[in-house]
Coordinates of C-alpha atoms in Angstrom, one line a residue:
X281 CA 22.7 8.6 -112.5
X282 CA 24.0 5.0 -112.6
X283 CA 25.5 5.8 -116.6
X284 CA 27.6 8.6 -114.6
X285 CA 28.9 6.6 -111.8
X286 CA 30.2 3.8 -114.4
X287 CA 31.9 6.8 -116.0
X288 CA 33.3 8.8 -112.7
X289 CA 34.5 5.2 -111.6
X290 CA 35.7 3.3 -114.7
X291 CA 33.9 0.2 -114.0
X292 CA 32.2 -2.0 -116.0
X293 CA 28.5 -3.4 -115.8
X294 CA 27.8 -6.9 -114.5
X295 CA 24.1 -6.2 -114.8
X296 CA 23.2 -3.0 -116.0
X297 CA 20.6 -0.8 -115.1
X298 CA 17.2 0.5 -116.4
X299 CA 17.7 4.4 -118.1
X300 CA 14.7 5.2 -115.2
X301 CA 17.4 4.1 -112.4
X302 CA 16.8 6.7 -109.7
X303 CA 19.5 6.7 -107.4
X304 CA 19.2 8.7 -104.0
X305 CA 22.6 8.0 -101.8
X306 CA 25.2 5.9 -101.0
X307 CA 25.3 3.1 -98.4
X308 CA 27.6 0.6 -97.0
X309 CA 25.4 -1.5 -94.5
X310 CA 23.3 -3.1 -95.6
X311 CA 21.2 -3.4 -92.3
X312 CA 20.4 0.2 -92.7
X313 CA 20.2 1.0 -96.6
X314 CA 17.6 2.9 -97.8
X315 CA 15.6 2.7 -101.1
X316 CA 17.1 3.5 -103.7
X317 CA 20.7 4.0 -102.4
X318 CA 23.8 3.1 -104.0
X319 CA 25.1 -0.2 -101.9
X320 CA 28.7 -0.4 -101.8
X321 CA 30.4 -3.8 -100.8
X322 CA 33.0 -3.1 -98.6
X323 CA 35.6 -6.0 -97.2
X324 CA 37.8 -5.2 -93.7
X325 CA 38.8 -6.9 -90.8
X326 CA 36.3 -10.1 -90.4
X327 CA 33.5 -8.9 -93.0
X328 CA 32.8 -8.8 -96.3
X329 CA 29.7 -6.8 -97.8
X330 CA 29.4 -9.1 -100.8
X331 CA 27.8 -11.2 -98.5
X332 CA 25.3 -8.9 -97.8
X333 CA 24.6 -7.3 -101.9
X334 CA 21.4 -9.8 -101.9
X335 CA 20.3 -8.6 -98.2
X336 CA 20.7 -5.1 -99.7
X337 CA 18.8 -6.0 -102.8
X338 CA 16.2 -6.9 -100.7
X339 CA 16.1 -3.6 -98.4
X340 CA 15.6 -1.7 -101.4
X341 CA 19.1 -0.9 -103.1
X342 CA 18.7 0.3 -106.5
X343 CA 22.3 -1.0 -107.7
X344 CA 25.4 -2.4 -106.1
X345 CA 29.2 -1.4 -106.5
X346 CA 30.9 -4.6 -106.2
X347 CA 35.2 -6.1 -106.8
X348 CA 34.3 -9.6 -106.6
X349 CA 33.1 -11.7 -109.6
X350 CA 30.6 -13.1 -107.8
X351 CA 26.5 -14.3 -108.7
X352 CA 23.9 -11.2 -107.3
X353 CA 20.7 -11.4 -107.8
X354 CA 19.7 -11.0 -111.3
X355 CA 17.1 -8.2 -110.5
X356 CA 20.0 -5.6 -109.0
X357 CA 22.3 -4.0 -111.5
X358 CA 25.4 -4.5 -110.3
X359 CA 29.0 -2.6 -111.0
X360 CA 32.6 -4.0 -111.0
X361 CA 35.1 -2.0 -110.2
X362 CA 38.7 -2.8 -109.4
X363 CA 39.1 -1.7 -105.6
X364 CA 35.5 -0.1 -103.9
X365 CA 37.0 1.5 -101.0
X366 CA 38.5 3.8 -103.6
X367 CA 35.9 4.1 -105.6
X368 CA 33.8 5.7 -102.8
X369 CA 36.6 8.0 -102.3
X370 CA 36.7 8.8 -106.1
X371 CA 32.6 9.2 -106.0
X372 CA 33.1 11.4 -102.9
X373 CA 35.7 13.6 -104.6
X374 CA 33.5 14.1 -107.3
X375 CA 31.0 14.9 -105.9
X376 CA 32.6 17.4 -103.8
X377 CA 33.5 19.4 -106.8
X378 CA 29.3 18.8 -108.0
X379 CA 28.5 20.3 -104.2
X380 CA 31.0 23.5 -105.0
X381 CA 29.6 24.7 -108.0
X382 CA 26.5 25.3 -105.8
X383 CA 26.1 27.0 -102.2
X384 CA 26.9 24.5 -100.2
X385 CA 29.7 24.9 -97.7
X386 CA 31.6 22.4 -96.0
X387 CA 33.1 22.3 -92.7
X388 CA 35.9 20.2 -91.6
X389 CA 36.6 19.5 -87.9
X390 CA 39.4 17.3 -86.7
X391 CA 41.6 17.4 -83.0
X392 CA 42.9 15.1 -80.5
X393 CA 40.2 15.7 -78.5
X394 CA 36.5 17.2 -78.9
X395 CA 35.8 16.3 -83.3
X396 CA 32.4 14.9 -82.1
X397 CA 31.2 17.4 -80.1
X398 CA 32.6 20.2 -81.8
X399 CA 30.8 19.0 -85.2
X400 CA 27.8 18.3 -83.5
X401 CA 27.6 21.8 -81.7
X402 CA 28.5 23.5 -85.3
X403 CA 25.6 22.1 -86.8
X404 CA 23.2 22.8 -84.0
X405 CA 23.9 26.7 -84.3
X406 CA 23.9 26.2 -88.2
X407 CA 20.4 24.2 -88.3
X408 CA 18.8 27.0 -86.2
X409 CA 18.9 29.2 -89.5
X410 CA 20.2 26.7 -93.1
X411 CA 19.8 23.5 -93.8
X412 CA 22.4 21.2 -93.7
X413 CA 24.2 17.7 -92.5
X414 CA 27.0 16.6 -90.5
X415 CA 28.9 13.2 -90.4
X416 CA 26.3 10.7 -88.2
X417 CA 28.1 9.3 -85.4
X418 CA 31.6 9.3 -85.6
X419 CA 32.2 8.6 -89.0
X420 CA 35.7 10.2 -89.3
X421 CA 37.4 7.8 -91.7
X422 CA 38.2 6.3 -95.0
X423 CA 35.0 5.2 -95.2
X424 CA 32.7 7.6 -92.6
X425 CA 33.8 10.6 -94.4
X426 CA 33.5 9.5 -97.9
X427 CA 29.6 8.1 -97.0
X428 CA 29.1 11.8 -95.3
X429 CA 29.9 14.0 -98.1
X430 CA 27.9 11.4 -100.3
X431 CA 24.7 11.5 -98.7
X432 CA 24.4 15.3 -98.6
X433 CA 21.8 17.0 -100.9
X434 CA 23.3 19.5 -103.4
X435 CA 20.3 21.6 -101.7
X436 CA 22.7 21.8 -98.1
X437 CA 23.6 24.8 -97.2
X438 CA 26.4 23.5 -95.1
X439 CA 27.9 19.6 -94.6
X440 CA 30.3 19.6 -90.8
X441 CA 32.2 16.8 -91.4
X442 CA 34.5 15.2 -88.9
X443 CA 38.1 14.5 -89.9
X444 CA 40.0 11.8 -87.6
X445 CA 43.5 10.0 -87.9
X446 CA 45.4 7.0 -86.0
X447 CA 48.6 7.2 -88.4
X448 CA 50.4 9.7 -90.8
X449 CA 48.9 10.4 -94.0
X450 CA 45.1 10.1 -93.2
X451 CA 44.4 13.5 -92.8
X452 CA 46.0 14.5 -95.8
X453 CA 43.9 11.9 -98.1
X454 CA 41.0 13.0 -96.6
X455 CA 41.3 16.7 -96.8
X456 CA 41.5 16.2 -100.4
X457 CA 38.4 14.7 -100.3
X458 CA 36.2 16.8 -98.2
X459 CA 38.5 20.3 -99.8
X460 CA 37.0 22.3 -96.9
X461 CA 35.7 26.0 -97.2
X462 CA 36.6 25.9 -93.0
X463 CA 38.6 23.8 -91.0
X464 CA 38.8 23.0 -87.2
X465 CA 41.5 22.2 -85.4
X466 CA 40.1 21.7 -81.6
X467 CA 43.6 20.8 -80.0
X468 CA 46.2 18.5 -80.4
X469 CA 47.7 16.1 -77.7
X470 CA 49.1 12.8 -77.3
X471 CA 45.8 10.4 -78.8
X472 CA 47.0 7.6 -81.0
X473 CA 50.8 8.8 -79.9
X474 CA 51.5 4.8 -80.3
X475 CA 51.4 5.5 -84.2
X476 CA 53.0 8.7 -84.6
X477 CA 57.1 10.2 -83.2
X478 CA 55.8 12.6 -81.1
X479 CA 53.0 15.6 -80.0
X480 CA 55.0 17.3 -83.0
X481 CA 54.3 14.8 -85.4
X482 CA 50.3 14.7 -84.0
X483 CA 50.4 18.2 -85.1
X484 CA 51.4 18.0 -88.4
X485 CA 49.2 15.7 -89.2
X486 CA 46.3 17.5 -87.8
X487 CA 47.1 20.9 -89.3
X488 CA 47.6 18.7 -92.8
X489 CA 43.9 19.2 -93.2
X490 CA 44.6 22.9 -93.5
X491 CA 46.1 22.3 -97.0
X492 CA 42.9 21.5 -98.8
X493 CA 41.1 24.8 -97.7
X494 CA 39.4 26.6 -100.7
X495 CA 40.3 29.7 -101.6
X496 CA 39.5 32.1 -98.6
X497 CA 38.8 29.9 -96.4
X498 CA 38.7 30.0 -92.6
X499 CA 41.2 28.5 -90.4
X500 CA 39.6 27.9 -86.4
X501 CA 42.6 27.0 -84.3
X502 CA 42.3 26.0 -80.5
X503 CA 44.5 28.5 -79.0
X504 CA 45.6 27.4 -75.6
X505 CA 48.6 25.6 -74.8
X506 CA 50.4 23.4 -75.3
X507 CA 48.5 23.2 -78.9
X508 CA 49.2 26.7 -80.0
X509 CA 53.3 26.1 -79.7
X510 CA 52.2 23.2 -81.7
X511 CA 50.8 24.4 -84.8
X512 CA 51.6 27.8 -84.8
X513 CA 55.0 27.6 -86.5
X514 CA 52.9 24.8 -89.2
X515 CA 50.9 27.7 -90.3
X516 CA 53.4 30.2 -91.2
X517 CA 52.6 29.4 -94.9
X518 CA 49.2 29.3 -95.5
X519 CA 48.4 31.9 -98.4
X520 CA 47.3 35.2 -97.0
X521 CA 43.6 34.7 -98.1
X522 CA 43.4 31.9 -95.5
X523 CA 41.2 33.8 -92.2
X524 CA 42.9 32.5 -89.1
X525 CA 41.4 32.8 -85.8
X526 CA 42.6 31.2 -82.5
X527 CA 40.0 30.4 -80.3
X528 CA 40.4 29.0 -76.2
X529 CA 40.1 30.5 -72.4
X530 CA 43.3 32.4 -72.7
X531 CA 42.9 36.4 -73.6
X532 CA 46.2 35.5 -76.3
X533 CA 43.1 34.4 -78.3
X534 CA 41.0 36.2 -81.1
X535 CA 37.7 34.4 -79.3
X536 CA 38.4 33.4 -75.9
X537 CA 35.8 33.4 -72.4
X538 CA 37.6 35.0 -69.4
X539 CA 35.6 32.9 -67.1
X540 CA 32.6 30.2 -66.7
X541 CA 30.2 29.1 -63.9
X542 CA 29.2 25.4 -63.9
X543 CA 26.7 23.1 -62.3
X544 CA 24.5 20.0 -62.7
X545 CA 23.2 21.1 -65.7
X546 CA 25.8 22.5 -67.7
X547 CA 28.0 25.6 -68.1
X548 CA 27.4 29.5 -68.5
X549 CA 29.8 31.6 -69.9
X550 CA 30.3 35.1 -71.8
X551 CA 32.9 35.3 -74.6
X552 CA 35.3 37.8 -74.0
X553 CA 33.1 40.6 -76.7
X554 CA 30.2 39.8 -74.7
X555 CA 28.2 37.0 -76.0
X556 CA 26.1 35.4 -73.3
X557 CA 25.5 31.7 -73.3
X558 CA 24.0 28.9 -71.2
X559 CA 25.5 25.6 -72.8
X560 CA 23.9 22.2 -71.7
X561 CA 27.4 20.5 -71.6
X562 CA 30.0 20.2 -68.8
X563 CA 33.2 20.8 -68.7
X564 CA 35.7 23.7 -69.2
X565 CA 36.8 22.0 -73.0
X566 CA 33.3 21.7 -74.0
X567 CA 33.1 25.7 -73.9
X568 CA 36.4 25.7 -76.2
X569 CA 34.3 23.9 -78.4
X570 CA 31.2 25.9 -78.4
X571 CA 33.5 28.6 -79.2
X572 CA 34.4 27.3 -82.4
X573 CA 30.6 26.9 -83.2
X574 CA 30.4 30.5 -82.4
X575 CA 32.8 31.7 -84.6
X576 CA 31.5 29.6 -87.7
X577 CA 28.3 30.6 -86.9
X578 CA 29.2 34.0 -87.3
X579 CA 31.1 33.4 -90.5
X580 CA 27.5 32.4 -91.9
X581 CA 26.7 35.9 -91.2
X582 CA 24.2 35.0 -87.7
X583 CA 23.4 36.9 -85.2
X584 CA 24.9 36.3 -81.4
X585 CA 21.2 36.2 -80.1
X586 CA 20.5 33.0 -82.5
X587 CA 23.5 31.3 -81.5
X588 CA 23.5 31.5 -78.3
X589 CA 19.8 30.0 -78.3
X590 CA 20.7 27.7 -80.2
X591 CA 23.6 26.5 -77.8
X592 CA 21.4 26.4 -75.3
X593 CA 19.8 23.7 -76.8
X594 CA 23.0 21.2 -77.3
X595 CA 22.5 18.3 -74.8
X596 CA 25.6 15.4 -74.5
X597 CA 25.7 12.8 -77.0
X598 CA 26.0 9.3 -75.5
X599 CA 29.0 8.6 -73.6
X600 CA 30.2 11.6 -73.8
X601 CA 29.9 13.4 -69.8
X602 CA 26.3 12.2 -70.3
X603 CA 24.7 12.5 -67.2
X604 CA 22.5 10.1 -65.9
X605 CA 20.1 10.2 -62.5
X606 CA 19.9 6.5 -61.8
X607 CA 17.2 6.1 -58.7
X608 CA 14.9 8.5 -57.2
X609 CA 15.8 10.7 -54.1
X610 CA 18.1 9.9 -51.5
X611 CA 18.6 6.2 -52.8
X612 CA 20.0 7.2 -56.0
X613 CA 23.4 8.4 -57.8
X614 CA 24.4 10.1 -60.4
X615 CA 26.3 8.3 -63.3
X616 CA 28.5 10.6 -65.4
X617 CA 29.1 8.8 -68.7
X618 CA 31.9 9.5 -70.6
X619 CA 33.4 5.5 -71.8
X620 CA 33.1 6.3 -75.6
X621 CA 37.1 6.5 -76.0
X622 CA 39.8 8.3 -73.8
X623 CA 43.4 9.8 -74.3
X624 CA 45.7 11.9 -71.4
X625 CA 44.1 14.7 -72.1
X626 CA 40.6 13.7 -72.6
X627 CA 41.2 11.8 -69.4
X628 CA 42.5 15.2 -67.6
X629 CA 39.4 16.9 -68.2
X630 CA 36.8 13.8 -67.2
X631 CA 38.8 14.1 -64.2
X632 CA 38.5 18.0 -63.4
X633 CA 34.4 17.1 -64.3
X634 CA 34.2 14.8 -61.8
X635 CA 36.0 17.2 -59.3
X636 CA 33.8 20.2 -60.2
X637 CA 30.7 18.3 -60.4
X638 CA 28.2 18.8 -57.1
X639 CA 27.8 16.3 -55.1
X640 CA 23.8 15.9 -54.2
X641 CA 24.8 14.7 -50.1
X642 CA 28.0 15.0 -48.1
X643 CA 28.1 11.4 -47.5
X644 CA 28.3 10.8 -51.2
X645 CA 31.8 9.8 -52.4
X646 CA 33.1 10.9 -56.2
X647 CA 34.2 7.7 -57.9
X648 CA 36.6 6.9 -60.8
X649 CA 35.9 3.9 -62.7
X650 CA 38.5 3.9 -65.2
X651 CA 39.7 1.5 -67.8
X652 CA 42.9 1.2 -70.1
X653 CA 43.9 4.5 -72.2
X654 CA 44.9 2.1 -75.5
X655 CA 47.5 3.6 -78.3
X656 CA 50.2 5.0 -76.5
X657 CA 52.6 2.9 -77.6
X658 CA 56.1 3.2 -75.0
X659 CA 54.5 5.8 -73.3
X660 CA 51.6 3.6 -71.7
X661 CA 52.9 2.8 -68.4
X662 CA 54.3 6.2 -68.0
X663 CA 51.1 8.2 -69.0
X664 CA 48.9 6.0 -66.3
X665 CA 51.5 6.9 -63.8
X666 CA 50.9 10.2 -64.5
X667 CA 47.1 9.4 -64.0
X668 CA 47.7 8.6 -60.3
X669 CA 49.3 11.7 -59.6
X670 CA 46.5 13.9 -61.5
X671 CA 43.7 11.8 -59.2
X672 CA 46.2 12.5 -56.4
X673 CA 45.9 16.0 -56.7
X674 CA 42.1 16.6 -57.9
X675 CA 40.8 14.8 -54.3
X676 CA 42.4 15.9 -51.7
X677 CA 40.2 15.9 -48.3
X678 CA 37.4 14.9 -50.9
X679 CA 35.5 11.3 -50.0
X680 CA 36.7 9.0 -53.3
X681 CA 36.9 5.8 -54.7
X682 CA 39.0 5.1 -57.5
X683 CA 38.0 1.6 -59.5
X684 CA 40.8 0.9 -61.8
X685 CA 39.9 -1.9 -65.0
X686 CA 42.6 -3.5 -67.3
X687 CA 46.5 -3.7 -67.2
X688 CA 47.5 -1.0 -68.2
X689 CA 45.7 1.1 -65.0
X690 CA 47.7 -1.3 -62.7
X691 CA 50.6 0.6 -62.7
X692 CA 48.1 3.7 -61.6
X693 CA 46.1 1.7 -58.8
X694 CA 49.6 0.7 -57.0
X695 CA 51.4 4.3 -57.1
X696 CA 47.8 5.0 -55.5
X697 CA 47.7 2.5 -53.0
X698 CA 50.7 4.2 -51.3
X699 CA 49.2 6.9 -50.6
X700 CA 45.3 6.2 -50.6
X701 CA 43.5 4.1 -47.7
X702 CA 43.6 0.4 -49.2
X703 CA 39.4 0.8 -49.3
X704 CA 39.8 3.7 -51.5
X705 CA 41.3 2.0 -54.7
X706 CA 40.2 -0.8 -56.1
X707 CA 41.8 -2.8 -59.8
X708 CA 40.3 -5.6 -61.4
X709 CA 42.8 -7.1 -64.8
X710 CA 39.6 -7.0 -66.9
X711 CA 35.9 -6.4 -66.9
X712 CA 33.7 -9.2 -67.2
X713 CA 30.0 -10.0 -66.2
X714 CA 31.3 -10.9 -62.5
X715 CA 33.9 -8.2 -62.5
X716 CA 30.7 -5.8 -63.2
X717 CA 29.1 -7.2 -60.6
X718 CA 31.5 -6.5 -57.9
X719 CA 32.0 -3.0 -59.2
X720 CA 28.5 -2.0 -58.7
X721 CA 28.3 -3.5 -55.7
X722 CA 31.6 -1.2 -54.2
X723 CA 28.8 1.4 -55.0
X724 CA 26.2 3.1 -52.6
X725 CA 23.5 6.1 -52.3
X726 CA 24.6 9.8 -53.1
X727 CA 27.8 8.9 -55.1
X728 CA 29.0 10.5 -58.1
X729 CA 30.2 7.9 -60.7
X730 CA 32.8 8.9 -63.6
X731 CA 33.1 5.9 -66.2
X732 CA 35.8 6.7 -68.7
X733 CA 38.2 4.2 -70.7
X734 CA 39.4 4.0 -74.4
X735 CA 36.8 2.3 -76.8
X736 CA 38.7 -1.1 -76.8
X737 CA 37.4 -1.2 -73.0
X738 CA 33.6 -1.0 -73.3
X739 CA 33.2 0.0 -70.2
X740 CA 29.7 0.7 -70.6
X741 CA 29.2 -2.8 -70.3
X742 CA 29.0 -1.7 -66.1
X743 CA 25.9 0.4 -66.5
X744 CA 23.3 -2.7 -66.3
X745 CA 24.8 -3.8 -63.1
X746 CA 25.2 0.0 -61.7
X747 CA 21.0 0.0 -62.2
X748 CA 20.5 -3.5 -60.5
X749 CA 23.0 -2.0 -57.8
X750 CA 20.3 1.2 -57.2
X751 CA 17.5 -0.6 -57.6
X752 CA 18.7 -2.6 -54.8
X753 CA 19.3 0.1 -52.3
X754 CA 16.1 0.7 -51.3
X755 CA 16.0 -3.4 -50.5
X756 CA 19.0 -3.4 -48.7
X757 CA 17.8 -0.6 -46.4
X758 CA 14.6 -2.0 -46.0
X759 CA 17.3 -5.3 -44.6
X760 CA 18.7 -3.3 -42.8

């Protein structure tokens, strides 16, 4: 009710509400509030959503949480508080402790690599038998996971919520927050290494969200190296009711797959106590990840035959190794996705996707289109150095061009150019509507095209001209 937010929050009403105030959620944009949410005005980096409370008003908002003494429209009620990026942390927290006198059980997933896909496979094998929620999009910080435990219904039987961090301390706030019943901890690796010492450091601030687990909760731990050297010796004091399992490929793990077949349309693999599955996701990592979604979905007590039908369902969320046929037939090529962000190791395994993946005609080439890996702080020249010699090694005897974007891959494109014929490698200092252009054009029929680069890159800006580029094929043949 709006009398119990003033009271959880300690603010004080500018306008104050009717007693038949229903309130249904909590909402920060104002472009997508729905009626009778809760709109929170929110000020970062070039905005400010008390210019938006009237905007809100009119979308429906039945009251607004507001820190600037400000005019809003007189028809709103409307709630000062002192700072209201705490406050949604305070209403979060409180209702956390609402959602846990009830059934509902929350998952927490957080890694270097793999939160959004991880979540989003946990609650596909979790929908097929409770109802429940997980955080929409990637919303993995002080104010995404907050707005995610907020908008749950006390009638979930499970919330996945993903937990992310770019510099100490964030985990830990958070995890207090969300107080998860499990936790995830896909891997750890050297993402946002520009903010922390090291790949120990990363770790400890990963396996922070291990601290908040309830009382018996469960522990998932990606077991494969180099993560489990990581955290292992950070877990040596959890309390004995804490369930630990390792999951990864390697048999050193409680839940592991010996092995995995893969093709155009995904992966099949069998766990190593004989659960069958056919998952609609490349990559070797992505069945790590579905292993974790096994495991919770067997802590809720399911049977292997529903979560592996369920898997089977899971299809990649956008710009993720989404794979795209652009063009019909022989005058086509296949565009593999994957530009949402990108670290070393997220990088790696793009890479070993793009090696693995079939090529529909011999004459098609595999090409790299690859942008800036951002964050990395003094190890940024020496990490896309070591990029070169991971392409170096995946293509051998393989028809390739690599397409290198920003200034940070420069130092990659000239190791290559060594060693590469000068037509196989190609850098441009930064993507822009002509650079696209030329791009496409350095494309042609049968090719297999990787686009991966950290968020700051947008490097699916190139996938309009990559379309013109096949729809011209057929044209240029015709020329021909």
């Amino acid at each position: 009710s709006a009398q119990n937010l003033r009271q959880v929050t300690g603010g004080r009403w500018q306008t104050a509400p009717s007693i038949t105030t229903t309130l249904t959620g909590v909402a920060i944009d104002s472009r997508t509030i729905r009626k009778g949410q809760v709109f929170v005005a929110i000020k970062g980096d070039g905005f400010d959503g008390h210019d938006f409370v009237a905007q809100a008003a009119e979308s429906g908002a039945a009251m607004a949480i507001v820190c600037e003494d400000r005019s809003y429209p007189v028809s709103l009620p409307v709630l000062f508080v002192e700072d209201t990026i705490g406050t949604l942390g305070t209403l979060a927290d409180t209702y956390r402790n609402h959602l846990r006198r009830g059934s509902t059980r929350v998952i927490a997933v957080t890694g270097s690599n793999g939160k959004t896909t991880t979540r989003n496979l946990i609650h596909t094998v979790l929908s097929a038998k409770y109802a429940g929620t997980q955080s929409p999009r990637s919303f993995n910080n002080h104010l995404g996971v907050p707005l995610t435990i907020l908008n749950a219904s006390p009638n979930d039987d499970f919330i996945v919520v993903e937990v992310g961090s770019n510099h100490p301390g964030e985990i830990a706030s958070l995890a207090r927050i969300v107080s998860p019943d499990a936790a995830v901890i896909t891997n750890v690796g050297a993402a946002h290494i520009g903010h922390f010492d090291s790949e120990d450091a990363i770790a400890r601030e990963k396996t922070a969200l291990l601290d908040s687990l309830t009382a018996n909760g469960l522990a998932l731990l990606g077991g494969d190296e180099p993560t489990r050297s990581l955290v292992e010796p950070l877990i040596q004091t959890l309390p004995e009711t804490i369930r630990t399992i390792w999951f990864g490929q390697s048999e050193s793990n409680d839940l592991y797959f010996p092995a995995c077949s893969t093709d155009a349309m995904g992966s099949t693999f069998a766990t190593g106590d004989g659960l069958q599955v056919k998952l609609g996701l490349l990559g070797r990592h992505n069945v790590t990840n579905a292993l974790a979604a096994v495991a919770v979905g067997r802590w809720f007590e399911m049977d292997d035959q529903t979560i592996s039908a369920a898997l089977e369902t899971v299809r990649p969320l956008p710009m993720r190794l989404d794979v795209k046929q652009i063009g019909d037939g022989s005058l086509s090529l296949t565009l593999i996705n994957d530009a949402y962000n990108a670290n070393p190791a997220s990088m790696a395994r793009a890479l070993a996707v793009l090696r693995e993946y079939p090529r529909p005609h011999s004459e098609g080439r595999r090409v790299a289109i690859l942008g800036d890996m951002f964050e990395l702080g003094d190890r940024g020249a020496k990490e896309h150095c070591r990029l070169a010699h991971l392409l170096d090694r995946c293509y051998d005897d393989e028809p390739i061009l690599a397409v290198f974007i920003g200034s940070l891959t420069r130092h990659t494109a000239e190791i290559l150019r060594d060693q590469w014929p000068p037509e196989c490698v190609r850098h441009f200092p930064e993507l822009d509507e002509t650079v696209t252009d030329q791009i496409a054009e350095l494309l042609g029929p049968s090719d297999v095209v990787m686009l991966k680069a950290s968020r700051g890159m947008a490097l699916e800006r190139l996938v309009p001209a990559i379309e013109r580029r096949v729809a011209n094929f057929e044209e240029h043949l015709i020329r021909q």
